[in-house]
Amino acid sequence: MIKLDVKHLGKIDARHGLSEKELRVNADQIAEFLEKFKKREQGFHEVVDNKQMLKEVHAFGDEVKGKYEDIVLLGIGGSALGTICLQQSLKHLYENELEDREYPQLHAVDNIDPSLISEIQDVINFEKTLFLVVSKSGGTPETLAEYFYFRDLCEEKGLDIKEHFVFITDPKKGLLRKVANEEGIRAFDVPGNVGGRFSVLTNVSLIPAKLIGIDIDAILEGAREAKESFLNTNFDQNLPFQLANIQYSLDKKGKFLNVLIPYSHKLIRFSDWYRQLLAESIGKAFNDLGKKVNTGLTPINALGATDQHSQNQLYNEGPNDKFFMFIKINDFGKTIQIPYLHPNEESANFLRNIDFRQLIHTEMHGTIHSLVRNDRPVLVIEIERIDAKTLGTLIMFFKCATAFLGELYEINAFNQPGVELSKQLTKKLLLDNS
Ligand code: PA5
């Protein structure tokens, strides 16, 4: 489970931190917020109980086990970031370089840079590749272009498209669904009431995760824990609300930049996933009443300990406009002692008798203490370890906190008119130029 350590927020100048009382402000509105959320008819939290979906994912994974060497994911934004996060967090960090792998390699092609399109071909064996085309709308220009290109290549090679392509898309709408229906290409649904950036716990990421051997049952089990907490009207039990309330209250104090700093290399792509979730959900021009509000919390990614040596100076001494969310992992699953070489050299005696876990934790505490000394607001989100269950909890925790943020700002956290506008204008420009 997750623990929130809020003590540092009370230790700094009141203009920048939050007192005990401030931490609980809005607490009596949880039930009301949940009611409002219900009216938005979103299903991202309910999908964790969808047994049929899970059964189909397992059946597909078991059916194709051993058939493919490479899985190429064609998708972008919410159709790719969750999967990349699961892969990075739960697989060996050098999985694709390992020999004797039990599962296929997963490559996410979530960009249209011609170099990426061309160079991916140097590492895959088309005869043994499954292309997963993931697009909720089935009309995103980048994903369609990739689909056209790789399908054409497969056809040129004489490959059976039905053996090499699977779509994950809207149950009814869009080009991919139409093609799937017409040609009998296998297609899995993205539930209509789950938006792209909220879709990681649906077929969108569960299918690729299953194909590469991730324990998807455990992910959903963990997610269920956070869902229960989300629906609990008791402030002390509702961790997602507590986080949202802190983000919202600190925004009121001018901390509109939210820095996420996991002290774990495995969570480097978790921050990419969260960046989209926070940015697209909360960055809105109009509130529920149609009033122009231009809300937004700007997410910033940082990685501990690496970015202590790139961003820390700014964070300590630059503008006090940021809220810092550290993620602390208690147990890395291994203890690696640092050998104390050169014992006669005093300049390195701080490395005497410590292991890498102690080092990374101490570095994190040192960084937190320096921020607190400079009156910067810090929250520590603590998890026991990085495994499928905990990651499921963490993902659902942040999604639910984002849903509460929407209610606190009185905006629709589930649409993305800005993204849609850029998609439309891109299509128009392409047509105008053709
Ligand atoms: O969160 C969202 O809705 C977007 O970021 C989408 O995930 C992204 O634009 C890709 O859309 P689609 O899945 O329709 O291809």
XYZ file of C-alpha atoms in Angstrom, residues 40 42 44 195-198 273-286 295-297 299 398-407 409-417 419:
45
model
C -19.415 12.319 -15.442
C -16.382 7.617 -16.270
C -11.586 4.030 -15.425
C -10.385 8.037 -21.969
C -6.937 7.515 -23.511
C -4.790 8.697 -20.607
C -6.980 6.779 -18.131
C 2.697 8.476 -17.939
C 1.719 10.788 -15.083
C 2.869 13.854 -16.996
C 0.206 13.229 -19.637
C -2.433 12.399 -17.050
C -1.972 15.600 -15.077
C -1.360 17.909 -18.028
C -4.241 16.822 -20.234
C -6.722 16.343 -17.409
C -6.269 19.607 -15.530
C -5.169 22.009 -18.265
C -8.584 23.384 -19.266
C -9.849 26.674 -20.669
C -13.385 26.514 -19.246
C -6.642 25.995 -15.067
C -3.546 23.845 -15.118
C -0.829 22.211 -13.089
C 3.952 18.452 -14.538
C -2.736 8.955 -9.264
C -5.711 8.516 -11.605
C -8.161 8.914 -8.719
C -6.290 11.929 -7.361
C -6.551 13.482 -10.822
C -10.292 12.823 -10.874
C -10.628 14.645 -7.533
C -8.533 17.508 -8.870
C -11.080 17.922 -11.644
C -13.826 18.283 -9.054
C -11.238 22.935 -9.971
C -14.795 22.288 -11.180
C -13.590 21.293 -14.613
C -14.041 18.247 -16.824
C -10.838 16.282 -16.264
C -11.833 13.719 -18.871
C -11.940 15.587 -22.152
C -9.083 17.027 -24.208
C -10.419 19.690 -26.589
C -5.555 17.795 -28.239
